Tab-separated table of C-alpha atoms in Angstrom:
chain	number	residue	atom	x	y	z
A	1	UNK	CA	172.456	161.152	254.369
A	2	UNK	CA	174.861	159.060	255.662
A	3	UNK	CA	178.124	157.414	253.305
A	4	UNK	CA	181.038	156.336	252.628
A	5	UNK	CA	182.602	156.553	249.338
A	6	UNK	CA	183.090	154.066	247.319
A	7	UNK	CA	183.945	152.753	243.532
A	8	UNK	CA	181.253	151.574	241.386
A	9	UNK	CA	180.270	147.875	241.449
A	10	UNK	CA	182.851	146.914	238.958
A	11	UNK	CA	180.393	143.720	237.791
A	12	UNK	CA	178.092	146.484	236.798
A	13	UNK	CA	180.391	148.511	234.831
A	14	UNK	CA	182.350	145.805	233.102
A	15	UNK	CA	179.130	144.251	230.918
A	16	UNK	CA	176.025	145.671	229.393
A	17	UNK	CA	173.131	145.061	230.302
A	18	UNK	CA	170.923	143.418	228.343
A	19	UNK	CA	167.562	143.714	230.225
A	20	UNK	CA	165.795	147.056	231.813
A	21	UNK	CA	167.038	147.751	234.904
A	22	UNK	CA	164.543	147.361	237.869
A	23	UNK	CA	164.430	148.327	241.754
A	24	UNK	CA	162.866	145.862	244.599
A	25	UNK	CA	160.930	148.511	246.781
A	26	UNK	CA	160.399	146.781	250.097
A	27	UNK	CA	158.265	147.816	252.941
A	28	UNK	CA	159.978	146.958	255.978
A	29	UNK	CA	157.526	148.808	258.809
A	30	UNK	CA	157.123	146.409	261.940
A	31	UNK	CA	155.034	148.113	263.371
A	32	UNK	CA	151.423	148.459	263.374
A	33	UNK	CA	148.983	149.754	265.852
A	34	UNK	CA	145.667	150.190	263.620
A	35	UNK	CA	145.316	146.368	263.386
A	36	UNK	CA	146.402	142.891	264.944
A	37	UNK	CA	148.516	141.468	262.777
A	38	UNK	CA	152.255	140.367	262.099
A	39	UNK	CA	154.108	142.404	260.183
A	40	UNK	CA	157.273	140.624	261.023
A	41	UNK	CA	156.105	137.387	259.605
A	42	UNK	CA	154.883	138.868	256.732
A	43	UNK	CA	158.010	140.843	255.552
A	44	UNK	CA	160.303	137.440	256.562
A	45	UNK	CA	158.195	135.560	253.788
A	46	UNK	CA	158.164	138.376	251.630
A	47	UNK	CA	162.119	138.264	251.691
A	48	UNK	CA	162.078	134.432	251.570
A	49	UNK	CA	160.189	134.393	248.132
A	50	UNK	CA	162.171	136.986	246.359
A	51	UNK	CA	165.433	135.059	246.651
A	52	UNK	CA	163.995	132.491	245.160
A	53	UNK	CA	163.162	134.441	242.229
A	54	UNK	CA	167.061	134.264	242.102
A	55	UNK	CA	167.258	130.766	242.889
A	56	UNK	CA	164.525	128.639	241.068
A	57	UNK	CA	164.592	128.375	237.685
A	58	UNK	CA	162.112	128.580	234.834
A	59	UNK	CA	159.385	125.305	233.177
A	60	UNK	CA	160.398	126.519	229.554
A	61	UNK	CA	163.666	126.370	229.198
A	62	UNK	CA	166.036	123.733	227.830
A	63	UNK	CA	169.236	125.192	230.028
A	64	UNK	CA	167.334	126.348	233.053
A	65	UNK	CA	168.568	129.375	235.008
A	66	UNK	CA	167.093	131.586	237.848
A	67	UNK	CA	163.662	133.602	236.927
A	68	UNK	CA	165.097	136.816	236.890
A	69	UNK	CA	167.121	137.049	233.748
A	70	UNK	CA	171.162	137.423	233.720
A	71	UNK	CA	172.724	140.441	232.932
A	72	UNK	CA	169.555	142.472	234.640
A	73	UNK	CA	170.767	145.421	236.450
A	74	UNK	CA	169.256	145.149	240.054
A	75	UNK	CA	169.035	147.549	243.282
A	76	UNK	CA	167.287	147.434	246.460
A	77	UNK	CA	165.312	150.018	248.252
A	78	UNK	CA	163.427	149.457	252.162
A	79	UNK	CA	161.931	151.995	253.350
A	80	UNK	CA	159.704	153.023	256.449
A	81	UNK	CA	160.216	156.358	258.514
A	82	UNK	CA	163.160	156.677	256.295
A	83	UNK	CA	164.370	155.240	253.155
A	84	UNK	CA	167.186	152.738	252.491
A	85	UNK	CA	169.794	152.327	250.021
A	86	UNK	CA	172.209	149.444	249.624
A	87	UNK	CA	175.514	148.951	247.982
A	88	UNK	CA	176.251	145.309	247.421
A	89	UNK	CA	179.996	144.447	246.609
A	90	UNK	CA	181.465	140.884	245.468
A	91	UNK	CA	183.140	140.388	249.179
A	92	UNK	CA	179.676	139.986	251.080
A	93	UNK	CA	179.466	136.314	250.897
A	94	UNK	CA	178.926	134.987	254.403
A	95	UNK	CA	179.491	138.558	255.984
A	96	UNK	CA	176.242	138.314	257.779
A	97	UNK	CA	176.628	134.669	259.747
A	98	UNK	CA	177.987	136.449	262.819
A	99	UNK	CA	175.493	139.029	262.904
A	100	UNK	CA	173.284	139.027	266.036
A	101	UNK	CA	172.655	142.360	266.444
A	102	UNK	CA	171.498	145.001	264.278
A	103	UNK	CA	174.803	144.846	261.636
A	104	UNK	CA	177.612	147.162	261.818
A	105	UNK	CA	177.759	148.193	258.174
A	106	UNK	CA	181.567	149.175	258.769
A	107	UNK	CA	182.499	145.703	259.022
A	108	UNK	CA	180.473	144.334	256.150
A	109	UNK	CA	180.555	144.685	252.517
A	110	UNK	CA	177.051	145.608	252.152
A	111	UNK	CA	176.393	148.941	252.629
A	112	UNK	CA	173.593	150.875	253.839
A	113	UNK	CA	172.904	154.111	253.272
A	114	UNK	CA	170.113	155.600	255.209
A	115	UNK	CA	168.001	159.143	253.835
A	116	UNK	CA	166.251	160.730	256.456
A	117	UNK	CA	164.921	163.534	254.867
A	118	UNK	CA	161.530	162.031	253.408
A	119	UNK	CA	160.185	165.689	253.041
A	120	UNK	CA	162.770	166.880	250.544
A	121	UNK	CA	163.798	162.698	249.163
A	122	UNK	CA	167.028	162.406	247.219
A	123	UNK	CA	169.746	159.544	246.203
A	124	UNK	CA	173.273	159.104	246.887
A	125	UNK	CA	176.078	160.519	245.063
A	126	UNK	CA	177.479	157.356	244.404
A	127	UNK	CA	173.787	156.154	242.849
A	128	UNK	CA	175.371	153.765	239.912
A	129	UNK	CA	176.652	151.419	242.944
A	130	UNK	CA	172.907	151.141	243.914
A	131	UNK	CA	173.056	148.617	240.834
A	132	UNK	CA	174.309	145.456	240.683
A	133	UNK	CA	174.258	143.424	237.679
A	134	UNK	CA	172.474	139.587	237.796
A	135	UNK	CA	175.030	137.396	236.537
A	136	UNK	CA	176.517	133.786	237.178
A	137	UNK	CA	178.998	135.471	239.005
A	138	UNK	CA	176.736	137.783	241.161
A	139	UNK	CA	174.130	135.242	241.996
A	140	UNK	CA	175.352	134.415	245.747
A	141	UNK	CA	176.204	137.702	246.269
A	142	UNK	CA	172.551	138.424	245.937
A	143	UNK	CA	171.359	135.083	247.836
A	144	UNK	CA	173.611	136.364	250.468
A	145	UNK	CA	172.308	139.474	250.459
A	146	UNK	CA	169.038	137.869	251.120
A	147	UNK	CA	169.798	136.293	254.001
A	148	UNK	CA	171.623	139.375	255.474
A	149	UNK	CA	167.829	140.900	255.445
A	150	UNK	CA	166.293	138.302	256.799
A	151	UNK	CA	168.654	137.769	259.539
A	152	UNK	CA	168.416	141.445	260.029
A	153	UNK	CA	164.788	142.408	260.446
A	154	UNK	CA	164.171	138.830	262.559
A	155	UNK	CA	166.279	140.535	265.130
A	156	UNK	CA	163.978	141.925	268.498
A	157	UNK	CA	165.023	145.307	268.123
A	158	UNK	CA	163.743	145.640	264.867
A	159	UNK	CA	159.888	145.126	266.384
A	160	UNK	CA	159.660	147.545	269.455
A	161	UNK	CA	156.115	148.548	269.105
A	162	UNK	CA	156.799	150.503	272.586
A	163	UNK	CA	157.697	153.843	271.000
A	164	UNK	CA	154.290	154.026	269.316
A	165	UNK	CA	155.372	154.880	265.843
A	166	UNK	CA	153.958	153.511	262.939
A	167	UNK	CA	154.826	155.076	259.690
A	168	UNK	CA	155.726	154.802	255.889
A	169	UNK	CA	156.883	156.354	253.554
A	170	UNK	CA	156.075	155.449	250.553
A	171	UNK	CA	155.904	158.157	248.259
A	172	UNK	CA	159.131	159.153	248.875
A	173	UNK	CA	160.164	155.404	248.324
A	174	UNK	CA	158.903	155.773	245.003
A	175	UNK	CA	160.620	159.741	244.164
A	176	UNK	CA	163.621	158.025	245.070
A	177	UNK	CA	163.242	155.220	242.779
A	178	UNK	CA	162.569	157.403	240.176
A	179	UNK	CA	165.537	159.579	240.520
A	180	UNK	CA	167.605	156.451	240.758
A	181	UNK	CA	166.460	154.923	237.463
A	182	UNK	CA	166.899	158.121	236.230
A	183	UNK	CA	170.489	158.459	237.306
A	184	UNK	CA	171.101	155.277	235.892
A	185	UNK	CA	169.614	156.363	232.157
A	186	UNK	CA	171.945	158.976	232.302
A	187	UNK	CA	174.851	156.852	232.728
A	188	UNK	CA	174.144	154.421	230.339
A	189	UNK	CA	173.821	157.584	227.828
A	190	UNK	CA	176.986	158.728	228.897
A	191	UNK	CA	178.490	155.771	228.605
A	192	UNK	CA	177.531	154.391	224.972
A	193	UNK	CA	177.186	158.083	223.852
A	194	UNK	CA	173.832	157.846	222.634
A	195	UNK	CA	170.361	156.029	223.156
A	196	UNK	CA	170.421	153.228	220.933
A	197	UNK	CA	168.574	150.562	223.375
A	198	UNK	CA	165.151	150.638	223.940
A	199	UNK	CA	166.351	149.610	227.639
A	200	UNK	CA	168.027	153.079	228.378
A	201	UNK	CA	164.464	154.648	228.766
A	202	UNK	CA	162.919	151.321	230.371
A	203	UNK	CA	162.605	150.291	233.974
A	204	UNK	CA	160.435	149.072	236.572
A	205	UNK	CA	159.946	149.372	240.304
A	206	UNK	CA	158.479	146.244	241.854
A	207	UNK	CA	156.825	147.369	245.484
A	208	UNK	CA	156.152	145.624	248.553
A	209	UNK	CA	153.974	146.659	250.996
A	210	UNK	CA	151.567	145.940	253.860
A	211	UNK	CA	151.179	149.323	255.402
A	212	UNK	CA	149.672	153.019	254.820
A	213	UNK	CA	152.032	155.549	253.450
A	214	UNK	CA	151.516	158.119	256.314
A	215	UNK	CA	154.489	160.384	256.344
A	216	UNK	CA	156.378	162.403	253.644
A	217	UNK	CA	154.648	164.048	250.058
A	218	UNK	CA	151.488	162.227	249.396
A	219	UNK	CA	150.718	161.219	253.254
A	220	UNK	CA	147.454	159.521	253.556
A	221	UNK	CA	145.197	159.420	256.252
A	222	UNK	CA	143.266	156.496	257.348
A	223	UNK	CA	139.968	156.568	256.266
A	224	UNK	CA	138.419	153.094	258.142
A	225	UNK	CA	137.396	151.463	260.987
A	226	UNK	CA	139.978	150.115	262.996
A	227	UNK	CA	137.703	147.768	264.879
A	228	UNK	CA	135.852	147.087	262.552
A	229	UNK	CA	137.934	146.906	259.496
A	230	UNK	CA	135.781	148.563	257.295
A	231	UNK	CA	135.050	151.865	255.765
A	232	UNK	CA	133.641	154.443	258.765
A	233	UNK	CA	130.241	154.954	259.289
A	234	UNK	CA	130.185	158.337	256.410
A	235	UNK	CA	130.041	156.333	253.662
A	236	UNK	CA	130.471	157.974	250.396
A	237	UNK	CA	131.705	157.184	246.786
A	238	UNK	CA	134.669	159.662	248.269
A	239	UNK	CA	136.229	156.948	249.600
A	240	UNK	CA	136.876	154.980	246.602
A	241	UNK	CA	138.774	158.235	245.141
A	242	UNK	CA	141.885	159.269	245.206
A	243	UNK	CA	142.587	161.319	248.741
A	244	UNK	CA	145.251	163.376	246.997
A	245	UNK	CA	146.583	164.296	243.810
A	246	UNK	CA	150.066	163.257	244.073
A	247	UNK	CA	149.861	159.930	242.887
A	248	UNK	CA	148.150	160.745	239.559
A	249	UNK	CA	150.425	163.426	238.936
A	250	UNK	CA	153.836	161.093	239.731
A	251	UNK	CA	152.194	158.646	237.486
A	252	UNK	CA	151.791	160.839	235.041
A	253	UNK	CA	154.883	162.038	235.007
A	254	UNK	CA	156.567	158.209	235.314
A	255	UNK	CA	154.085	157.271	232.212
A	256	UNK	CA	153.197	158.717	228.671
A	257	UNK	CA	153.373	162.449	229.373
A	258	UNK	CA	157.052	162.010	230.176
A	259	UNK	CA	158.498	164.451	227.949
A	260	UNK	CA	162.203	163.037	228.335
A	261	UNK	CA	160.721	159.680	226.369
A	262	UNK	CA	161.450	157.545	230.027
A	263	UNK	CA	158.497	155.094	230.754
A	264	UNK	CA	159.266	153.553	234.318
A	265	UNK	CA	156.892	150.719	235.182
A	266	UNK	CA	155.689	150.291	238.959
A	267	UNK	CA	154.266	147.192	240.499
A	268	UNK	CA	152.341	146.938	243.463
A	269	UNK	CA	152.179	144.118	245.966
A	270	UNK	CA	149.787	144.791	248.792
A	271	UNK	CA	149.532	142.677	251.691
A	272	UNK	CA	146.694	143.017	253.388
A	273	UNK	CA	146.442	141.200	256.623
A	274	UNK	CA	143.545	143.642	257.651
A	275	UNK	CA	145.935	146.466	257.230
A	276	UNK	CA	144.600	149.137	255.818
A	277	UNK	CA	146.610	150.999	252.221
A	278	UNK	CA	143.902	152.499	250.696
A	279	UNK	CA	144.922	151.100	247.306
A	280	UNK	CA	142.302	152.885	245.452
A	281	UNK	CA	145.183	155.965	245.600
A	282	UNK	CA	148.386	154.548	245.774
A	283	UNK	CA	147.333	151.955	242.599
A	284	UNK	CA	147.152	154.742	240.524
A	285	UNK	CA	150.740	154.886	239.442
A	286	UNK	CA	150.429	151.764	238.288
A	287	UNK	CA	147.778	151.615	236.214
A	288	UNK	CA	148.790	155.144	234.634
A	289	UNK	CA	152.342	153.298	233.831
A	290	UNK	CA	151.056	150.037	232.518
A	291	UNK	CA	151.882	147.851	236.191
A	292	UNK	CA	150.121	145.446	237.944
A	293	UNK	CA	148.424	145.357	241.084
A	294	UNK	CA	147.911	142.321	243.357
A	295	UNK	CA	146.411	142.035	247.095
A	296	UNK	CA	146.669	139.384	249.712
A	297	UNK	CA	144.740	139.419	252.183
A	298	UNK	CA	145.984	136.979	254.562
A	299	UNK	CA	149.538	136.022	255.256
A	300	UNK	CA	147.807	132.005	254.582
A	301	UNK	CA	149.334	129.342	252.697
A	302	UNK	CA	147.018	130.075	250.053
A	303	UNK	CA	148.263	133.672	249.455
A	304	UNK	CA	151.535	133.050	249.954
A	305	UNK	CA	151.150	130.501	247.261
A	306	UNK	CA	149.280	132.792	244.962
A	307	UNK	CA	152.318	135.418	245.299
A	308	UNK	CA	154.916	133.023	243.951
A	309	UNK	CA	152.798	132.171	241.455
A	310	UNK	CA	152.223	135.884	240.754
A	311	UNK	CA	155.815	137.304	240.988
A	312	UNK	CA	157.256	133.778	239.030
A	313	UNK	CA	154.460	134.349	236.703
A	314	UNK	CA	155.098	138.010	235.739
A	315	UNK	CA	159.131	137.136	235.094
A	316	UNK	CA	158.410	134.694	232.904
A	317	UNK	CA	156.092	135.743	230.984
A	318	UNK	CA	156.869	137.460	227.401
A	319	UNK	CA	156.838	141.273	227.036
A	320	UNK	CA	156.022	143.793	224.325
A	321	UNK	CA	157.538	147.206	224.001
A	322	UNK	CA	156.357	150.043	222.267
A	323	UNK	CA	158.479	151.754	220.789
A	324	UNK	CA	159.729	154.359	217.831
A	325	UNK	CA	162.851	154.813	215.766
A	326	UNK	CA	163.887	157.049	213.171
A	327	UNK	CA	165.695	156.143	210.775
């Protein structure tokens, strides 16, 4: 694990938050050798219709302000062979409109910090400045931010199908996420000196992907047809199982039979563009936490349309807790 130190993002320290924190869990594998299809295309539009989310603003409001809520605390996860963690900081405006090359993170205010080690995942020291908070005054920082990625990963290098790797790692994507959230409980703890929002055991991890978590705890095999794009020849109710038993257990321990009282929430996005996930194992996190699952299965008009609507719709729409206090 590569870092630098730094302080904490001083927007995130200064206020409260007022909504449960939650991680963007992004996909960001280019390559794919199972299946014809674009992955680079994909991801771009992907990235396009999240900063909106921090752009557009809601129907059903009479001040209108951008579909994520203010004062949310926000952090950012990519991961593929390894797992990414960024540090955004209020000098990062425009720091990307020189970048033609893959960015020099030592001459930008957004910092990456990369974790190799999907085998044995863990977060940085520094995790609180994984967090930013959404505010008026962070809201370019975070459309910047955007653009940074999408400048980034529509750079050549960032496609070279020539070395023939094509992995993800998802699972560990998802460890980390949970030790992150975690880390971030335990601050806010710390810091009011007890638990007296429901938000200090709340979060949620919204994921993106369009590929098959093949590396790291939980790898899964394929279990299709390439050519064919189906399910192989030895068809059995098997295959509409669970290959391992990692994902029920994480989700498990994410969901009701958390003993520490913590219910993180995870999301799944799936885009399929003939790719094959094998969502019948990694959507069980999900629906043992109380997320959603959605699939595309073309990178069309029509789905890209449907996953606005989907990702706007889910933001706006009004929530219910359950929760207990003792009086």
């Amino acid at each position: 694990l590569n870092s630098t130190s730094s302080s904490p993002n001083p927007s995130f320290l200064s206020t409260s938050s007022h909504y449960p924190p939650i991680i963007f869990l992004i996909d960001t594998n280019l390559i794919n050798l199972e299946f014809n299809s674009n992955p680079r295309t994909q991801l771009i539009s992907i990235l396009h219709q999240l900063k909106s989310l921090f752009i557009s603003t809601t129907k059903y409001t009479s001040n209108p302000t951008p579909t994520i809520p203010f004062f949310t605390p926000i952090s950012f996860i990519t991961f593929n062979t390894s797992i990414q963690f960024f540090t955004l900081t209020s000098n990062f405006s425009n720091s990307h409109s020189n970048i033609n090359t893959k960015p020099n993170t030592s001459n930008t205010t957004c910092k990456i910090i990369s974790m190799t080690d999907i085998n044995d995942p863990f977060i940085p020291n520094d995790s609180l400045s994984c967090f930013t908070l959404f505010s008026e005054e962070t809201q370019n920082l975070f459309l910047n931010f955007f653009d940074f990625l999408i400048h980034m990963y529509s750079q050549p290098q960032f496609f070279d199908s020539s070395s023939g790797i094509s992995a993800t790692a998802l699972a560990p994507a998802w460890i980390c996420s949970q030790l992150l959230l975690e880390s971030f409980f335990e601050h806010q703890k710390k810091k009011t000196g007890t638990t007296h929002s429901i938000f200090e055991h709340f979060g949620e991890v919204l994921t993106f992907i369009h590929s098959l978590s093949n590396i790291g705890p939980g790898s899964l095999s394929l279990r299709c047809n390439p050519q064919r794009g189906i399910i192989s020849e030895d068809v059995n109710i098997n295959h509409y199982l669970p290959q391992n038993n990692f994902y029920s257990e994480f989700g498990e321990n994410l969901g009701q039979k958390n003993k520490e009282n913590k219910h993180l929430t995870v999301h799944l996005y799936c885009f399929g563009v003939d790719n094959y996930m094998d969502i019948a194992t990694i959507s069980i996190p999900s629906h043992l936490t109380g997320g959603n699952v959605f699939y595309y299965k073309k990178n069309s008009k029509s789905d890209i349309k449907k996953f606005k609507s989907d990702i706007f719709g889910y933001f706006i729409k009004n929530r219910y807790y359950n929760i207990k206090i003792k009086v």
